[in-house]
Amino acid sequence: MTVTSTRISLAKPVFDEEMKQAALDALENDRYTKGENVFKFEEEFARYIGVKYSVSTNSGTAALHIAFTALGLKPGDEVVTTPLSFIATANSVIHAGGVPKFADIRFEDYNIDPALVKEAISERTRGLLPVHLFGYPADIEAMREVCDSRGISLVEDACQAHGAIFKGRKVGGLGDVGCFSFYPSKNLWVPGDGGMATTDDEDIARAMAKLADCGRVSHYEHDMVGYTYRLSSVNAAVGRIQLRRLDELNVRRRDLADEYRDMLGEIAEIQLPPRGNSEIQPVYHQFVLLAKHRDELKEWLEKYGVQCGVHYPIPIHLQPVYRKLYGYREGEFPLSEEFSKKCLSIPIHPFLEDADVTYICEQIEFFYEKMSG
Ligand SMILES: Cc1ncc(COP(=O)(O)O)c(C=O)c1O
């Protein structure tokens, strides 16, 4: 059978006339760095998340890095996080001089398992770094309890969860610091890279702002070793418009997720991602199935023009660099490893039409019918 080029893409960033105009206007009229758009975006983002301060950066990784540095991570300090994430999550701990330690996920929400977090904690642990993976909030209440009882910091990796809600509050506003990415596949994106760190603590906010801007006290006076992690004003201008549209675009993602559930619910060979409920509202950065015959299903869908993704094919502890640095081997975090073998991300983005969802679901059904003979 021959196929067709990609008909339905996995992600499609929203970039409308208003965003184009805002970018052009910033390019022509704002300062390129530290412009009015940057400060306004920080203010508006903080208000949206429900925190007092936001510090913009030029990536989510940079936001995580300055968060841990501002929180005072010292060489050898440990931070417990999940092995099932984009590698930048754990890398950020190393950037700040610390050592990432892993606790496995639970299949219930694909996020770090609070019971296993307790086992991973040692006397060197100085922080927890849960990830709200694929836009589904991790159990922040359980994490907060552990942090409070141990006197350690809680940093939320909300890089995939712009607008997700945990018990009535936006994620990213529930830890000591929340970190966001605006990479161009995210629910809120900017044309290039970008990020934001959010906090209610004024001292941490000041330290992060300084770290992101070369450790500056004034233009040529520096009292700490900082970085050039500033967000460009053009990106901030686009981010501001994206922020205004975010809730509406997240509603569309939730509707699409419901459509998938209605149409795929009966297929025994796949497990659907966790549902939201009255307390937890995910934002479906990705819609990830756990699928029997994952690789063949992916091939089938792509043959029929549906672009798919695998998030993530290698859990962080099994990445070559982590094996080399810390000697990790297969079997240490079995649920993350099993997940990596079965996970398949199917398209979910605001441009997806209802007819596209029907087509994708039909293709999945055909595939399993064919497999069962
Ligand atoms: C969970 C998670 N953490 C951290 C990052 C890093 O963000 P960035 O790519 O903006 O540095 C990403 C981005 O893909 C991510 O998905």
mmCIF file of C-alpha atoms in Angstrom, residues 10-372:
data_model
loop_
_atom_site.group_PDB
_atom_site.id
_atom_site.type_symbol
_atom_site.label_atom_id
_atom_site.label_comp_id
_atom_site.label_asym_id
_atom_site.label_seq_id
_atom_site.Cartn_x
_atom_site.Cartn_y
_atom_site.Cartn_z
ATOM 1 C CA LEU A 10 1.557 15.878 15.714
ATOM 2 C CA ALA A 11 1.778 19.517 16.779
ATOM 3 C CA LYS A 12 0.910 22.804 15.109
ATOM 4 C CA PRO A 13 1.768 26.070 16.835
ATOM 5 C CA VAL A 14 -0.889 28.786 16.721
ATOM 6 C CA PHE A 15 0.532 31.927 15.112
ATOM 7 C CA ASP A 16 -2.146 34.363 14.008
ATOM 8 C CA GLU A 17 -2.158 37.903 12.549
ATOM 9 C CA GLU A 18 -2.272 39.522 15.974
ATOM 10 C CA MET A 19 0.857 37.598 17.045
ATOM 11 C CA LYS A 20 2.652 38.511 13.805
ATOM 12 C CA GLN A 21 1.763 42.145 14.311
ATOM 13 C CA ALA A 22 2.923 42.083 17.933
ATOM 14 C CA ALA A 23 6.273 40.568 16.872
ATOM 15 C CA LEU A 24 6.765 43.189 14.174
ATOM 16 C CA ASP A 25 5.784 45.995 16.471
ATOM 17 C CA ALA A 26 8.247 44.808 19.146
ATOM 18 C CA LEU A 27 10.982 44.464 16.539
ATOM 19 C CA GLU A 28 10.466 48.006 15.331
ATOM 20 C CA ASN A 29 9.594 49.805 18.556
ATOM 21 C CA ASP A 30 10.774 47.921 21.666
ATOM 22 C CA ARG A 31 14.302 47.389 23.013
ATOM 23 C CA TYR A 32 15.555 44.003 21.796
ATOM 24 C CA THR A 33 16.284 42.819 25.349
ATOM 25 C CA LYS A 34 14.783 43.996 28.638
ATOM 26 C CA GLY A 35 12.086 45.830 26.723
ATOM 27 C CA GLU A 36 8.621 46.805 27.864
ATOM 28 C CA ASN A 37 7.148 43.592 26.419
ATOM 29 C CA VAL A 38 9.423 41.513 28.630
ATOM 30 C CA PHE A 39 8.347 43.248 31.839
ATOM 31 C CA LYS A 40 4.691 43.216 30.861
ATOM 32 C CA PHE A 41 4.857 39.518 29.950
ATOM 33 C CA GLU A 42 6.425 38.751 33.347
ATOM 34 C CA GLU A 43 3.696 40.683 35.159
ATOM 35 C CA GLU A 44 0.887 39.136 33.138
ATOM 36 C CA PHE A 45 2.276 35.619 33.460
ATOM 37 C CA ALA A 46 2.651 35.970 37.252
ATOM 38 C CA ARG A 47 -0.961 37.166 37.481
ATOM 39 C CA TYR A 48 -2.169 34.278 35.313
ATOM 40 C CA ILE A 49 -0.370 31.639 37.413
ATOM 41 C CA GLY A 50 -1.399 33.352 40.645
ATOM 42 C CA VAL A 51 2.045 34.186 42.038
ATOM 43 C CA LYS A 52 3.728 37.461 42.937
ATOM 44 C CA TYR A 53 6.777 37.204 40.649
ATOM 45 C CA SER A 54 7.819 35.845 37.277
ATOM 46 C CA VAL A 55 11.311 35.910 35.810
ATOM 47 C CA SER A 56 11.560 35.373 32.068
ATOM 48 C CA THR A 57 14.386 33.363 30.529
ATOM 49 C CA ASN A 58 15.479 32.208 27.106
ATOM 50 C CA SER A 59 14.461 28.565 27.776
ATOM 51 C CA GLY A 60 12.749 26.261 30.229
ATOM 52 C CA THR A 61 16.120 24.684 30.991
ATOM 53 C CA ALA A 62 17.497 28.102 31.949
ATOM 54 C CA ALA A 63 14.474 28.694 34.211
ATOM 55 C CA LEU A 64 15.116 25.382 36.011
ATOM 56 C CA HIS A 65 18.842 26.126 36.281
ATOM 57 C CA ILE A 66 18.404 29.555 37.877
ATOM 58 C CA ALA A 67 15.673 28.183 40.162
ATOM 59 C CA PHE A 68 18.019 25.639 41.725
ATOM 60 C CA THR A 69 20.919 28.080 41.876
ATOM 61 C CA ALA A 70 18.762 30.748 43.534
ATOM 62 C CA LEU A 71 17.497 28.149 46.022
ATOM 63 C CA GLY A 72 21.116 27.593 47.042
ATOM 64 C CA LEU A 73 21.816 24.108 45.677
ATOM 65 C CA LYS A 74 25.415 23.172 46.560
ATOM 66 C CA PRO A 75 27.791 20.704 44.880
ATOM 67 C CA GLY A 76 26.703 17.171 45.694
ATOM 68 C CA ASP A 77 23.223 18.136 46.905
ATOM 69 C CA GLU A 78 20.598 15.726 45.659
ATOM 70 C CA VAL A 79 17.265 16.496 43.997
ATOM 71 C CA VAL A 80 14.675 13.753 43.504
ATOM 72 C CA THR A 81 12.899 13.757 40.146
ATOM 73 C CA THR A 82 11.270 11.435 37.623
ATOM 74 C CA PRO A 83 13.164 9.368 35.044
ATOM 75 C CA LEU A 84 10.249 9.857 32.621
ATOM 76 C CA SER A 85 10.685 13.355 31.227
ATOM 77 C CA PHE A 86 12.660 15.333 28.704
ATOM 78 C CA ILE A 87 16.330 15.108 29.679
ATOM 79 C CA ALA A 88 16.534 18.853 30.502
ATOM 80 C CA THR A 89 14.576 18.191 33.709
ATOM 81 C CA ALA A 90 17.391 16.206 35.302
ATOM 82 C CA ASN A 91 20.160 18.124 33.494
ATOM 83 C CA SER A 92 19.093 21.327 35.224
ATOM 84 C CA VAL A 93 20.046 19.837 38.609
ATOM 85 C CA ILE A 94 23.513 19.032 37.249
ATOM 86 C CA HIS A 95 23.810 22.543 35.757
ATOM 87 C CA ALA A 96 23.230 23.935 39.248
ATOM 88 C CA GLY A 97 25.926 21.660 40.718
ATOM 89 C CA GLY A 98 23.629 19.009 42.182
ATOM 90 C CA VAL A 99 22.976 15.319 41.571
ATOM 91 C CA PRO A 100 19.638 14.127 40.175
ATOM 92 C CA LYS A 101 18.190 11.073 41.932
ATOM 93 C CA PHE A 102 15.221 9.274 40.463
ATOM 94 C CA ALA A 103 11.973 7.891 41.816
ATOM 95 C CA ASP A 104 9.853 5.837 39.427
ATOM 96 C CA ILE A 105 6.462 6.888 38.031
ATOM 97 C CA ARG A 106 3.043 5.408 38.752
ATOM 98 C CA PHE A 107 0.822 4.360 35.841
ATOM 99 C CA GLU A 108 -2.160 6.145 37.361
ATOM 100 C CA ASP A 109 -0.983 9.549 36.145
ATOM 101 C CA TYR A 110 2.397 8.866 34.482
ATOM 102 C CA ASN A 111 3.982 11.158 37.081
ATOM 103 C CA ILE A 112 6.479 10.553 39.876
ATOM 104 C CA ASP A 113 5.074 8.231 42.568
ATOM 105 C CA PRO A 114 4.928 9.997 45.960
ATOM 106 C CA ALA A 115 5.489 6.695 47.812
ATOM 107 C CA LEU A 116 8.713 6.088 45.867
ATOM 108 C CA VAL A 117 9.861 9.680 46.403
ATOM 109 C CA LYS A 118 10.071 8.951 50.126
ATOM 110 C CA GLU A 119 12.319 5.953 49.444
ATOM 111 C CA ALA A 120 14.615 7.991 47.182
ATOM 112 C CA ILE A 121 15.266 10.664 49.797
ATOM 113 C CA SER A 122 18.604 10.621 51.625
ATOM 114 C CA GLU A 123 20.299 12.966 54.067
ATOM 115 C CA ARG A 124 21.793 14.783 51.040
ATOM 116 C CA THR A 125 18.404 15.523 49.447
ATOM 117 C CA ARG A 126 17.761 19.250 49.147
ATOM 118 C CA GLY A 127 14.872 19.346 46.732
ATOM 119 C CA LEU A 128 12.059 17.617 44.846
ATOM 120 C CA LEU A 129 11.443 18.230 41.167
ATOM 121 C CA PRO A 130 8.118 16.732 40.045
ATOM 122 C CA VAL A 131 7.160 17.133 36.372
ATOM 123 C CA HIS A 132 3.544 17.706 35.318
ATOM 124 C CA LEU A 133 4.108 15.364 32.420
ATOM 125 C CA PHE A 134 2.095 15.874 29.230
ATOM 126 C CA GLY A 135 0.143 18.592 31.077
ATOM 127 C CA TYR A 136 -1.254 16.302 33.793
ATOM 128 C CA PRO A 137 -0.635 17.710 37.297
ATOM 129 C CA ALA A 138 1.610 15.632 39.551
ATOM 130 C CA ASP A 139 0.468 15.084 43.143
ATOM 131 C CA ILE A 140 1.848 18.367 44.418
ATOM 132 C CA GLU A 141 0.112 18.066 47.779
ATOM 133 C CA ALA A 142 2.012 14.869 48.565
ATOM 134 C CA MET A 143 5.266 16.489 47.365
ATOM 135 C CA ARG A 144 4.650 19.542 49.507
ATOM 136 C CA GLU A 145 4.128 17.369 52.571
ATOM 137 C CA VAL A 146 7.470 15.616 52.005
ATOM 138 C CA CYS A 147 9.253 18.936 51.418
ATOM 139 C CA ASP A 148 7.788 20.564 54.506
ATOM 140 C CA SER A 149 8.584 17.616 56.740
ATOM 141 C CA ARG A 150 12.212 17.558 55.514
ATOM 142 C CA GLY A 151 12.766 21.286 55.104
ATOM 143 C CA ILE A 152 13.687 20.919 51.429
ATOM 144 C CA SER A 153 12.685 22.887 48.312
ATOM 145 C CA LEU A 154 9.932 22.087 45.851
ATOM 146 C CA VAL A 155 10.490 23.073 42.223
ATOM 147 C CA GLU A 156 7.705 22.274 39.760
ATOM 148 C CA ASP A 157 8.695 21.426 36.212
ATOM 149 C CA ALA A 158 5.597 22.880 34.547
ATOM 150 C CA CYS A 159 7.295 23.071 31.140
ATOM 151 C CA GLN A 160 4.422 21.038 29.608
ATOM 152 C CA ALA A 161 1.575 22.281 31.779
ATOM 153 C CA HIS A 162 0.704 25.922 31.079
ATOM 154 C CA GLY A 163 -2.734 26.486 32.600
ATOM 155 C CA ALA A 164 -3.201 23.041 34.202
ATOM 156 C CA ILE A 165 -5.066 23.121 37.499
ATOM 157 C CA PHE A 166 -4.491 21.205 40.733
ATOM 158 C CA LYS A 167 -7.227 21.663 43.352
ATOM 159 C CA GLY A 168 -8.311 25.045 42.088
ATOM 160 C CA ARG A 169 -4.816 26.489 41.590
ATOM 161 C CA LYS A 170 -2.587 26.713 38.539
ATOM 162 C CA VAL A 171 0.418 24.428 38.550
ATOM 163 C CA GLY A 172 3.697 26.312 38.610
ATOM 164 C CA GLY A 173 2.318 28.386 41.478
ATOM 165 C CA LEU A 174 2.326 25.616 44.058
ATOM 166 C CA GLY A 175 6.016 24.982 44.721
ATOM 167 C CA ASP A 176 8.825 27.287 45.825
ATOM 168 C CA VAL A 177 9.490 27.891 42.131
ATOM 169 C CA GLY A 178 7.593 26.819 39.004
ATOM 170 C CA CYS A 179 9.351 26.565 35.642
ATOM 171 C CA PHE A 180 7.836 26.832 32.170
ATOM 172 C CA SER A 181 9.144 26.334 28.636
ATOM 173 C CA PHE A 182 7.884 28.214 25.584
ATOM 174 C CA TYR A 183 9.516 25.900 23.049
ATOM 175 C CA PRO A 184 7.463 25.917 19.815
ATOM 176 C CA SER A 185 5.511 22.701 20.464
ATOM 177 C CA LYS A 186 4.206 23.841 23.845
ATOM 178 C CA ASN A 187 0.636 24.986 24.653
ATOM 179 C CA LEU A 188 2.095 28.499 24.972
ATOM 180 C CA TRP A 189 5.061 29.054 22.703
ATOM 181 C CA VAL A 190 7.289 31.821 21.351
ATOM 182 C CA PRO A 191 9.092 31.948 17.990
ATOM 183 C CA GLY A 192 12.364 30.398 19.110
ATOM 184 C CA ASP A 193 13.044 29.368 22.689
ATOM 185 C CA GLY A 194 11.814 30.919 25.912
ATOM 186 C CA GLY A 195 10.919 30.180 29.493
ATOM 187 C CA MET A 196 9.639 31.565 32.779
ATOM 188 C CA ALA A 197 10.290 30.930 36.472
ATOM 189 C CA THR A 198 7.468 31.791 38.875
ATOM 190 C CA THR A 199 7.587 32.296 42.640
ATOM 191 C CA ASP A 200 5.988 34.053 45.597
ATOM 192 C CA ASP A 201 9.329 34.654 47.288
ATOM 193 C CA GLU A 202 10.804 38.082 46.622
ATOM 194 C CA ASP A 203 14.407 37.112 47.485
ATOM 195 C CA ILE A 204 14.315 34.093 45.196
ATOM 196 C CA ALA A 205 12.758 36.198 42.427
ATOM 197 C CA ARG A 206 15.490 38.829 42.752
ATOM 198 C CA ALA A 207 18.236 36.203 42.741
ATOM 199 C CA MET A 208 16.758 34.484 39.670
ATOM 200 C CA ALA A 209 16.398 37.806 37.806
ATOM 201 C CA LYS A 210 20.024 38.607 38.524
ATOM 202 C CA LEU A 211 21.234 35.138 37.527
ATOM 203 C CA ALA A 212 19.383 35.420 34.209
ATOM 204 C CA ASP A 213 21.020 38.775 33.501
ATOM 205 C CA CYS A 214 24.757 38.171 34.060
ATOM 206 C CA GLY A 215 24.571 38.688 37.828
ATOM 207 C CA ARG A 216 24.035 42.408 37.227
ATOM 208 C CA VAL A 217 23.502 44.942 39.982
ATOM 209 C CA SER A 218 23.816 47.772 37.466
ATOM 210 C CA HIS A 219 24.925 47.747 33.836
ATOM 211 C CA TYR A 220 28.638 47.041 34.487
ATOM 212 C CA GLU A 221 28.528 45.950 38.131
ATOM 213 C CA HIS A 222 27.996 42.255 38.922
ATOM 214 C CA ASP A 223 27.824 40.645 42.356
ATOM 215 C CA MET A 224 27.274 37.016 41.348
ATOM 216 C CA VAL A 225 28.285 34.692 38.527
ATOM 217 C CA GLY A 226 25.261 34.933 36.275
ATOM 218 C CA TYR A 227 24.246 33.872 32.795
ATOM 219 C CA THR A 228 22.898 35.433 29.625
ATOM 220 C CA TYR A 229 19.475 33.847 29.896
ATOM 221 C CA ARG A 230 17.281 36.813 28.890
ATOM 222 C CA LEU A 231 14.093 36.439 26.856
ATOM 223 C CA SER A 232 14.014 38.606 23.733
ATOM 224 C CA SER A 233 11.373 41.343 23.596
ATOM 225 C CA VAL A 234 10.021 40.004 20.285
ATOM 226 C CA ASN A 235 9.409 36.613 21.879
ATOM 227 C CA ALA A 236 7.836 38.266 24.913
ATOM 228 C CA ALA A 237 5.484 40.238 22.656
ATOM 229 C CA VAL A 238 4.256 37.013 21.021
ATOM 230 C CA GLY A 239 4.086 35.266 24.397
ATOM 231 C CA ARG A 240 1.770 37.985 25.720
ATOM 232 C CA ILE A 241 -0.787 37.322 22.978
ATOM 233 C CA GLN A 242 -0.391 33.559 23.374
ATOM 234 C CA LEU A 243 -1.134 33.958 27.090
ATOM 235 C CA ARG A 244 -4.410 35.735 26.330
ATOM 236 C CA ARG A 245 -5.451 32.815 24.126
ATOM 237 C CA LEU A 246 -4.155 30.026 26.345
ATOM 238 C CA ASP A 247 -7.327 29.100 28.251
ATOM 239 C CA GLU A 248 -9.432 28.972 25.097
ATOM 240 C CA LEU A 249 -6.832 26.818 23.323
ATOM 241 C CA ASN A 250 -6.585 24.487 26.325
ATOM 242 C CA VAL A 251 -10.384 24.038 26.267
ATOM 243 C CA ARG A 252 -10.085 22.866 22.658
ATOM 244 C CA ARG A 253 -7.378 20.369 23.649
ATOM 245 C CA ARG A 254 -9.633 19.018 26.436
ATOM 246 C CA ASP A 255 -12.542 18.640 24.000
ATOM 247 C CA LEU A 256 -10.322 16.746 21.579
ATOM 248 C CA ALA A 257 -9.169 14.478 24.418
ATOM 249 C CA ASP A 258 -12.834 13.709 25.213
ATOM 250 C CA GLU A 259 -13.458 12.854 21.558
ATOM 251 C CA TYR A 260 -10.512 10.452 21.575
ATOM 252 C CA ARG A 261 -11.819 8.830 24.776
ATOM 253 C CA ASP A 262 -15.273 8.327 23.265
ATOM 254 C CA MET A 263 -13.876 6.699 20.156
ATOM 255 C CA LEU A 264 -10.962 4.695 21.570
ATOM 256 C CA GLY A 265 -12.431 3.616 24.902
ATOM 257 C CA GLU A 266 -13.401 0.131 23.685
ATOM 258 C CA ILE A 267 -10.053 -0.901 22.237
ATOM 259 C CA ALA A 268 -8.567 -3.409 24.665
ATOM 260 C CA GLU A 269 -5.041 -3.132 23.285
ATOM 261 C CA ILE A 270 -4.578 0.472 24.330
ATOM 262 C CA GLN A 271 -4.607 2.318 27.629
ATOM 263 C CA LEU A 272 -5.781 5.925 27.458
ATOM 264 C CA PRO A 273 -4.107 8.754 29.410
ATOM 265 C CA PRO A 274 -5.478 9.715 32.840
ATOM 266 C CA ARG A 275 -8.687 11.730 32.909
ATOM 267 C CA GLY A 276 -9.156 14.998 34.671
ATOM 268 C CA ASN A 277 -11.746 15.386 37.413
ATOM 269 C CA SER A 278 -13.304 18.158 39.461
ATOM 270 C CA GLU A 279 -9.952 18.833 41.191
ATOM 271 C CA ILE A 280 -7.452 18.106 38.438
ATOM 272 C CA GLN A 281 -7.641 19.722 35.031
ATOM 273 C CA PRO A 282 -4.926 18.571 32.634
ATOM 274 C CA VAL A 283 -4.043 20.573 29.520
ATOM 275 C CA TYR A 284 -3.062 17.727 27.165
ATOM 276 C CA HIS A 285 0.272 18.989 25.934
ATOM 277 C CA GLN A 286 0.412 15.472 24.495
ATOM 278 C CA PHE A 287 -2.224 12.722 24.255
ATOM 279 C CA VAL A 288 -0.225 9.605 25.060
ATOM 280 C CA LEU A 289 -1.521 6.064 24.609
ATOM 281 C CA LEU A 290 0.079 2.952 26.016
ATOM 282 C CA ALA A 291 -0.261 0.627 23.070
ATOM 283 C CA LYS A 292 0.279 -3.046 22.346
ATOM 284 C CA HIS A 293 2.466 -3.413 19.233
ATOM 285 C CA ARG A 294 3.403 0.261 19.608
ATOM 286 C CA ASP A 295 6.044 0.358 16.877
ATOM 287 C CA GLU A 296 3.801 -1.339 14.317
ATOM 288 C CA LEU A 297 0.897 0.948 15.207
ATOM 289 C CA LYS A 298 3.136 3.990 14.783
ATOM 290 C CA GLU A 299 4.290 2.733 11.416
ATOM 291 C CA TRP A 300 0.685 2.069 10.350
ATOM 292 C CA LEU A 301 -0.513 5.533 11.375
ATOM 293 C CA GLU A 302 2.387 7.245 9.687
ATOM 294 C CA LYS A 303 1.780 5.229 6.553
ATOM 295 C CA TYR A 304 -1.717 6.694 6.554
ATOM 296 C CA GLY A 305 -0.496 10.241 7.022
ATOM 297 C CA VAL A 306 -0.796 10.615 10.797
ATOM 298 C CA GLN A 307 2.362 11.914 12.406
ATOM 299 C CA CYS A 308 3.026 10.348 15.821
ATOM 300 C CA GLY A 309 5.624 10.803 18.550
ATOM 301 C CA VAL A 310 7.252 8.730 21.247
ATOM 302 C CA HIS A 311 7.635 10.599 24.517
ATOM 303 C CA TYR A 312 10.041 9.276 25.571
ATOM 304 C CA PRO A 313 11.762 6.293 23.946
ATOM 305 C CA ILE A 314 14.600 6.292 26.514
ATOM 306 C CA PRO A 315 13.981 7.189 30.160
ATOM 307 C CA ILE A 316 16.537 9.654 31.487
ATOM 308 C CA HIS A 317 18.468 7.166 33.646
ATOM 309 C CA LEU A 318 19.117 4.997 30.552
ATOM 310 C CA GLN A 319 20.360 7.859 28.379
ATOM 311 C CA PRO A 320 23.989 7.145 27.409
ATOM 312 C CA VAL A 321 25.214 10.194 29.317
ATOM 313 C CA TYR A 322 23.439 9.156 32.549
ATOM 314 C CA ARG A 323 24.671 5.580 32.269
ATOM 315 C CA LYS A 324 28.175 6.952 31.848
ATOM 316 C CA LEU A 325 27.925 9.512 34.678
ATOM 317 C CA TYR A 326 26.086 7.451 37.285
ATOM 318 C CA GLY A 327 26.220 3.824 36.110
ATOM 319 C CA TYR A 328 22.456 3.309 35.709
ATOM 320 C CA ARG A 329 21.226 0.053 34.154
ATOM 321 C CA GLU A 330 18.004 -1.454 32.864
ATOM 322 C CA GLY A 331 15.546 -2.568 35.507
ATOM 323 C CA GLU A 332 16.188 0.187 38.057
ATOM 324 C CA PHE A 333 12.977 2.113 37.275
ATOM 325 C CA PRO A 334 10.788 -0.578 35.706
ATOM 326 C CA LEU A 335 7.575 1.389 35.198
ATOM 327 C CA SER A 336 9.320 4.223 33.345
ATOM 328 C CA GLU A 337 11.087 1.624 31.230
ATOM 329 C CA GLU A 338 7.845 -0.214 30.441
ATOM 330 C CA PHE A 339 6.177 3.101 29.629
ATOM 331 C CA SER A 340 8.954 3.998 27.188
ATOM 332 C CA LYS A 341 8.357 0.756 25.288
ATOM 333 C CA LYS A 342 4.593 1.250 24.951
ATOM 334 C CA CYS A 343 3.985 5.000 24.723
ATOM 335 C CA LEU A 344 2.655 6.619 21.579
ATOM 336 C CA SER A 345 1.687 10.277 21.267
ATOM 337 C CA ILE A 346 -1.069 10.937 18.762
ATOM 338 C CA PRO A 347 -1.909 14.407 17.402
ATOM 339 C CA ILE A 348 -3.573 16.869 19.742
ATOM 340 C CA HIS A 349 -3.469 20.571 18.952
ATOM 341 C CA PRO A 350 -6.036 23.332 18.524
ATOM 342 C CA PHE A 351 -6.062 23.068 14.706
ATOM 343 C CA LEU A 352 -7.123 19.434 14.771
ATOM 344 C CA GLU A 353 -10.606 19.011 13.297
ATOM 345 C CA ASP A 354 -13.202 16.598 14.656
ATOM 346 C CA ALA A 355 -12.939 14.746 11.326
ATOM 347 C CA ASP A 356 -9.191 14.305 11.897
ATOM 348 C CA VAL A 357 -9.873 12.667 15.264
ATOM 349 C CA THR A 358 -12.396 10.315 13.633
ATOM 350 C CA TYR A 359 -9.875 9.429 10.913
ATOM 351 C CA ILE A 360 -7.082 8.748 13.431
ATOM 352 C CA CYS A 361 -9.363 6.583 15.596
ATOM 353 C CA GLU A 362 -10.571 4.613 12.566
ATOM 354 C CA GLN A 363 -6.974 3.938 11.571
ATOM 355 C CA ILE A 364 -6.190 2.689 15.091
ATOM 356 C CA GLU A 365 -9.250 0.415 14.990
ATOM 357 C CA PHE A 366 -8.313 -0.937 11.522
ATOM 358 C CA PHE A 367 -4.808 -1.636 12.774
ATOM 359 C CA TYR A 368 -5.924 -3.771 15.727
ATOM 360 C CA GLU A 369 -8.532 -5.554 13.597
ATOM 361 C CA LYS A 370 -5.755 -6.453 11.168
ATOM 362 C CA MET A 371 -3.478 -7.601 14.022
ATOM 363 C CA SER A 372 -6.148 -9.890 15.446
#
